[in-house]
Short mmCIF file of C-alpha atoms and ligand atoms in Angstrom, two decimals:
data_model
loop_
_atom_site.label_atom_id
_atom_site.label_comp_id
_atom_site.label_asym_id
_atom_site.label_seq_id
_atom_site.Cartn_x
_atom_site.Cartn_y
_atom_site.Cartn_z
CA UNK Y 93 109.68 95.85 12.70
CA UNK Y 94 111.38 99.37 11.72
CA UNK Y 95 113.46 100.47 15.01
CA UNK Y 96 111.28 103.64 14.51
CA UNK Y 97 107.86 104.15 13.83
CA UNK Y 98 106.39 107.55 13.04
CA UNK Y 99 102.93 107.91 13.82
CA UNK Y 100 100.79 110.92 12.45
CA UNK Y 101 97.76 112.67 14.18
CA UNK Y 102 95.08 113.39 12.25
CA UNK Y 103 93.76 116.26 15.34
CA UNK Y 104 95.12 118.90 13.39
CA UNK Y 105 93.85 117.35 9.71
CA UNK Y 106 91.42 118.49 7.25
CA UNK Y 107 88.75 116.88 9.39
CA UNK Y 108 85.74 117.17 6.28
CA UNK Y 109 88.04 115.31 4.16
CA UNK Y 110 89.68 113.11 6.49
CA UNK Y 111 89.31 109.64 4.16
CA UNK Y 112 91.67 111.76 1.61
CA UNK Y 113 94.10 113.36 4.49
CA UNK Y 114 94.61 109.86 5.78
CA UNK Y 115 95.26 108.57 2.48
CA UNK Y 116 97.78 110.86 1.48
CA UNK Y 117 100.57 109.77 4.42
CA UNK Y 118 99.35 106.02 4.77
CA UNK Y 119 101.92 105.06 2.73
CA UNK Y 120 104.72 106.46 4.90
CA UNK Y 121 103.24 105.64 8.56
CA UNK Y 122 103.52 103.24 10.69
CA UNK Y 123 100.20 104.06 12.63
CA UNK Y 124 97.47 106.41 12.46
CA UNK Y 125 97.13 108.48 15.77
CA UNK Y 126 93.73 108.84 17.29
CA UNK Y 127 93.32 111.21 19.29
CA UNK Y 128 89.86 110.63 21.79
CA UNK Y 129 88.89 113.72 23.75
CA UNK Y 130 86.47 113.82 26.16
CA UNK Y 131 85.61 117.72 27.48
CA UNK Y 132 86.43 116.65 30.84
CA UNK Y 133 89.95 115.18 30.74
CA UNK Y 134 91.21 117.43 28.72
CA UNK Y 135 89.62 120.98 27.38
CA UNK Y 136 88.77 119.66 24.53
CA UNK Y 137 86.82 117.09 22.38
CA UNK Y 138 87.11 115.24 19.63
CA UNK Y 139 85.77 111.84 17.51
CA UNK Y 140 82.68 110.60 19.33
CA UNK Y 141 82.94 106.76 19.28
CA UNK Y 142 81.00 105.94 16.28
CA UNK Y 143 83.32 108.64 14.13
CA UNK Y 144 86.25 106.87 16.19
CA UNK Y 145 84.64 103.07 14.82
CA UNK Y 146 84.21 104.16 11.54
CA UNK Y 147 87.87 105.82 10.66
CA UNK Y 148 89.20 102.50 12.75
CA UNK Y 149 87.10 100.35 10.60
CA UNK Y 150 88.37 102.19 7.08
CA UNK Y 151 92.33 103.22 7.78
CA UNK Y 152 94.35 101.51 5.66
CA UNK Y 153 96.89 101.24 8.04
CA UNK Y 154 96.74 99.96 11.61
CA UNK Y 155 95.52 102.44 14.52
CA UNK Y 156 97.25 104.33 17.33
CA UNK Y 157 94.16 104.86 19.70
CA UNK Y 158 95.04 107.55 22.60
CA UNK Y 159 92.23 107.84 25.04
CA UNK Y 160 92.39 111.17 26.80
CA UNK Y 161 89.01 110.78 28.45
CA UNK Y 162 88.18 110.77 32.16
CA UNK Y 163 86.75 107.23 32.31
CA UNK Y 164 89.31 104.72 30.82
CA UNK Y 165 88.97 102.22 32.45
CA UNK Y 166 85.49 101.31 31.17
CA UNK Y 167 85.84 102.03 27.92
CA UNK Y 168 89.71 101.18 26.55
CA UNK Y 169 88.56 98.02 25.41
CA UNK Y 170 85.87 99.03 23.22
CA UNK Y 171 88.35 100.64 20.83
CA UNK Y 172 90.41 97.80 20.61
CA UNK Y 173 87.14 95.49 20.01
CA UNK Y 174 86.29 98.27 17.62
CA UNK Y 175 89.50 96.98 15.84
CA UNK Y 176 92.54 99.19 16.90
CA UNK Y 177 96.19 97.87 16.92
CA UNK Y 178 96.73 99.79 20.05
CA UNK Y 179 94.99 101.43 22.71
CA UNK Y 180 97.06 103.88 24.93
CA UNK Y 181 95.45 105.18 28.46
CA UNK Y 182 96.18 107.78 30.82
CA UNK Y 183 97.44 106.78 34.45
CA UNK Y 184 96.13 109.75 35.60
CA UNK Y 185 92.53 108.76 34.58
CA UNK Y 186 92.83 105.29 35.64
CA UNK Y 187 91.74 103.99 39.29
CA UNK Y 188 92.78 100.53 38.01
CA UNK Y 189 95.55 100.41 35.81
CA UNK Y 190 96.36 96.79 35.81
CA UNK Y 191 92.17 95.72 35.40
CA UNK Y 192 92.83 98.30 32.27
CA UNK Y 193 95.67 96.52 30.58
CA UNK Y 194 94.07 93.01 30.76
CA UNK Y 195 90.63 94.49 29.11
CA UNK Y 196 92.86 96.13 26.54
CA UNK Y 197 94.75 93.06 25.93
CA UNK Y 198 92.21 90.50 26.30
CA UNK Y 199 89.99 92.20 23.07
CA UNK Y 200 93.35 91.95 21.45
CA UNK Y 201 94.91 95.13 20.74
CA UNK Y 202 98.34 96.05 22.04
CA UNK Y 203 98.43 98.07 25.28
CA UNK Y 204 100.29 101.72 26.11
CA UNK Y 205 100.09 103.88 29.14
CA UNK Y 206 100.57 107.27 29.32
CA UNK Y 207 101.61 109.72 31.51
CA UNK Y 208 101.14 114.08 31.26
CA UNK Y 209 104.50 116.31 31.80
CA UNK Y 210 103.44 116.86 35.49
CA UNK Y 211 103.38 113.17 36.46
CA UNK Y 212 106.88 111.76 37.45
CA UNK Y 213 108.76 108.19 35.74
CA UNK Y 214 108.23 106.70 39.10
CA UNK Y 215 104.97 106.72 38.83
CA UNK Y 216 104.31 104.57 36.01
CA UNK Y 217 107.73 102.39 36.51
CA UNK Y 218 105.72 99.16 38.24
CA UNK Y 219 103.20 99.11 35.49
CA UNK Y 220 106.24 98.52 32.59
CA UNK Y 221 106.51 94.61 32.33
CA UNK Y 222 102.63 94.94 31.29
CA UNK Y 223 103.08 97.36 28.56
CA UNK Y 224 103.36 97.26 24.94
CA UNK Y 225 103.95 101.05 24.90
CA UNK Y 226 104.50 103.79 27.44
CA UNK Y 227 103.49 107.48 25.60
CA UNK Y 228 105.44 110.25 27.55
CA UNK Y 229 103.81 113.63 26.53
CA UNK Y 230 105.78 116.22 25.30
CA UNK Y 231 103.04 118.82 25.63
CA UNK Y 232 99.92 119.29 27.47
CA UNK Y 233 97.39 116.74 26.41
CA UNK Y 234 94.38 118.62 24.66
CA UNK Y 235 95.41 120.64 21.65
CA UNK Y 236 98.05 120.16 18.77
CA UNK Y 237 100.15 122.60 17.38
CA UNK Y 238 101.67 123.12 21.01
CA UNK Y 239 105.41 123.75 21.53
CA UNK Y 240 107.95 120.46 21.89
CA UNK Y 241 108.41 120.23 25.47
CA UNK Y 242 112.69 119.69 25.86
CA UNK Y 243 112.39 119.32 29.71
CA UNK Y 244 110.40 116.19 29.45
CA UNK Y 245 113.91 114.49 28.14
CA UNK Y 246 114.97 113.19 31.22
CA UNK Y 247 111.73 111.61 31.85
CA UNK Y 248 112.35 109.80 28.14
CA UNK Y 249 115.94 109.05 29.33
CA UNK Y 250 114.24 107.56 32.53
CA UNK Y 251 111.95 105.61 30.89
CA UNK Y 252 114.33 104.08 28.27
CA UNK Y 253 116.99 102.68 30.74
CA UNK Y 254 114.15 101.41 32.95
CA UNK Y 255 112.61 99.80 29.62
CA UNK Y 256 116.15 98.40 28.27
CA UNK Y 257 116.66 96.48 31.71
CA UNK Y 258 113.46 94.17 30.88
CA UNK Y 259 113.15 91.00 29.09
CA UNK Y 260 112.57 91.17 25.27
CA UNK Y 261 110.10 92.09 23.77
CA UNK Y 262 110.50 95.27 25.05
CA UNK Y 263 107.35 98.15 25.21
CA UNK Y 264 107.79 100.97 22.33
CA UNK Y 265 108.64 104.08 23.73
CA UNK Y 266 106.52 106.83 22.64
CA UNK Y 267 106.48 110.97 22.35
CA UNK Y 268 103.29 112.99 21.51
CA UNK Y 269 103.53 116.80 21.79
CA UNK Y 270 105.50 119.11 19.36
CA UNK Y 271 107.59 116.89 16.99
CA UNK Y 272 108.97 118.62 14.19
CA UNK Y 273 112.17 118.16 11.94
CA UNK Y 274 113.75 120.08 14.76
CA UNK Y 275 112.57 118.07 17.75
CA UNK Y 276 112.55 114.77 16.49
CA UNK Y 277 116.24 113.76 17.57
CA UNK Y 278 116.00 115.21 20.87
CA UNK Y 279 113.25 112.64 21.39
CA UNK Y 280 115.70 110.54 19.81
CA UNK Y 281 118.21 110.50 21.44
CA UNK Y 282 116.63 110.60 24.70
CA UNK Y 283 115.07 107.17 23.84
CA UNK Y 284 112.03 107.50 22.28
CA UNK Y 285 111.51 104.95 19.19
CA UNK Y 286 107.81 106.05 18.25
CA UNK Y 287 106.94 109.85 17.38
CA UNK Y 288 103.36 111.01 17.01
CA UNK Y 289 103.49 114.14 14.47
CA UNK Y 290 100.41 116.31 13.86
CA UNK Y 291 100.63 119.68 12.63
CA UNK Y 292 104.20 119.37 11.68
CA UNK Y 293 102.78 116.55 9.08
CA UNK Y 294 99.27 117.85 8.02
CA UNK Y 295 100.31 121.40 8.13
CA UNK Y 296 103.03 120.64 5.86
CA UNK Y 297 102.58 121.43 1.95
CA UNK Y 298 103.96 117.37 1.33
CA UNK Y 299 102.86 115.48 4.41
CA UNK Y 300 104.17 112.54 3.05
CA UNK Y 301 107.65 114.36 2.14
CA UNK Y 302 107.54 115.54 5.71
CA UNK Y 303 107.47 111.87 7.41
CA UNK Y 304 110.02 111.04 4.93
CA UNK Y 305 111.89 113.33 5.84
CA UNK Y 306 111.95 112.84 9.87
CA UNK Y 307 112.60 109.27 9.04
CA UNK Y 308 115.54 110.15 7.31
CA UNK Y 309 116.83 112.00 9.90
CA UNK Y 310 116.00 109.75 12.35
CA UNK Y 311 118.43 106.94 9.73
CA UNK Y 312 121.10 109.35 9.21
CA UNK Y 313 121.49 110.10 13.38
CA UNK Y 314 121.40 106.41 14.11
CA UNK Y 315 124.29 105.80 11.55
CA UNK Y 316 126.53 108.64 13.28
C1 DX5 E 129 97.69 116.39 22.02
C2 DX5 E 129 97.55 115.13 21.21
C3 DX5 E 129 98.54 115.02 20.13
C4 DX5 E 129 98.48 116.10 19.07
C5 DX5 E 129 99.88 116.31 18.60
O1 DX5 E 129 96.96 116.27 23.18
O2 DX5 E 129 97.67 113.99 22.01
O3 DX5 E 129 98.52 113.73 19.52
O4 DX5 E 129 97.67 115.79 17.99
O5 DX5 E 129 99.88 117.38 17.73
P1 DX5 E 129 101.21 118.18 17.40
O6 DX5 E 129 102.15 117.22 16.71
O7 DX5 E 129 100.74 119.28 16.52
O8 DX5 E 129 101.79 118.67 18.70
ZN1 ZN E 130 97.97 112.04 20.99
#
């Protein structure tokens, strides 16, 4: 398993053509983001769940499910029945958090929990022993394109000593919201290990360059 995994969001893609956007960066990810909107959770919506079956059921490389709907707790483990490597709820969305993990896991798909910037580490500290992942937004869930989010760095740094004290294996740590070539170590070095990047990849002339090119950086820091 690389010690980091870059995951790109296809939110910000050529949506018409997505089969051919996807194909041009599989080859460099580690997972494909999904990005579920629901109009009520956040502002904004995106792949219904048969558009969110069928790009499960054709990406050639495993998928990154995050959920930002209202209602997770009935519905997480459809997308990871649906075949996704990993589903990733909100705690703010979720009345039952544990009940949530256990669906997720049971229909065999790893399990992340996220929280938004307003929502504190000690919220979500009990639930890390369960986790696969914990997803510590870096923006505002709802849009791409938004700007990185540098105050949410103690949060990461929070997160990763909390995650370092528990037996292995250890849940990834990941950051959604703004990554560029100039945030990426930031995240980094706060203690992230898996970077969703949307616009910064599919906006980009060479998306696959550009992932190559924050995992280089992310080689070269590590060897400093
Ligand atoms: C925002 C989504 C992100 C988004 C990231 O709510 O969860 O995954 O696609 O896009 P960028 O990298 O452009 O901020
Ligand atoms: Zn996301």
């Amino acid at each position: 398993m690389p010690k980091y995994r870059i995951c790109p969001s296809i939110l910000n893609a050529d949506l018409l053509n997505l089969d051919r956007e996807i194909s041009r960066i599989a080859q460099e990810s580690d997972l494909l983001h999904l990005d579920i909107m629901d109009n009520i959770f956040v502002p904004n919506k995106t792949f219904d769940l048969s558009e969110s079956q069928r790009i499960i059921a054709s990406s050639p490389i495993p998928v990154d499910v995050h959920l930002m709907i209202a209602d997770p707790d009935d519905s997480a483990a459809v997308y990871a029945l649906a075949g996704a490597t990993s589903v990733t709820f909100h705690l703010e969305a979720s009345t039952d958090v544990g009940s949530t993990v256990e669906s997720i896991k049971s229909a065999g798909a790893r399990v992340g929990l996220a929280i938004k910037p307003g929502t504190p580490f000690s919220a979500i500290e009990e639930y890390l022993p369960l986790l696969d992942m914990v997803l510590v937004m870096t923006v505002e869930p709802g849009f791409g394109g938004q700007s990185f989010m540098a105050e949410m760095m103690p949060k990461v740094r929070q997160v990763r000593s909390a995650i370092d004290q528990l037996p292995l294996p250890t849940p990834w740590l990941q950051v959604d919201g703004g990554v560029t070539l100039e945030t990426i170590l930031k995240a980094a070095e706060a203690g992230a290990d898996t970077f969703v990047a949307g616009s910064a990849v599919f906006r980009s002339p060479e998306p696959a360059a550009m992932i190559i090119e924050m995992k280089n950086l992310l080689n070269r820091a590590t060897l400093i």
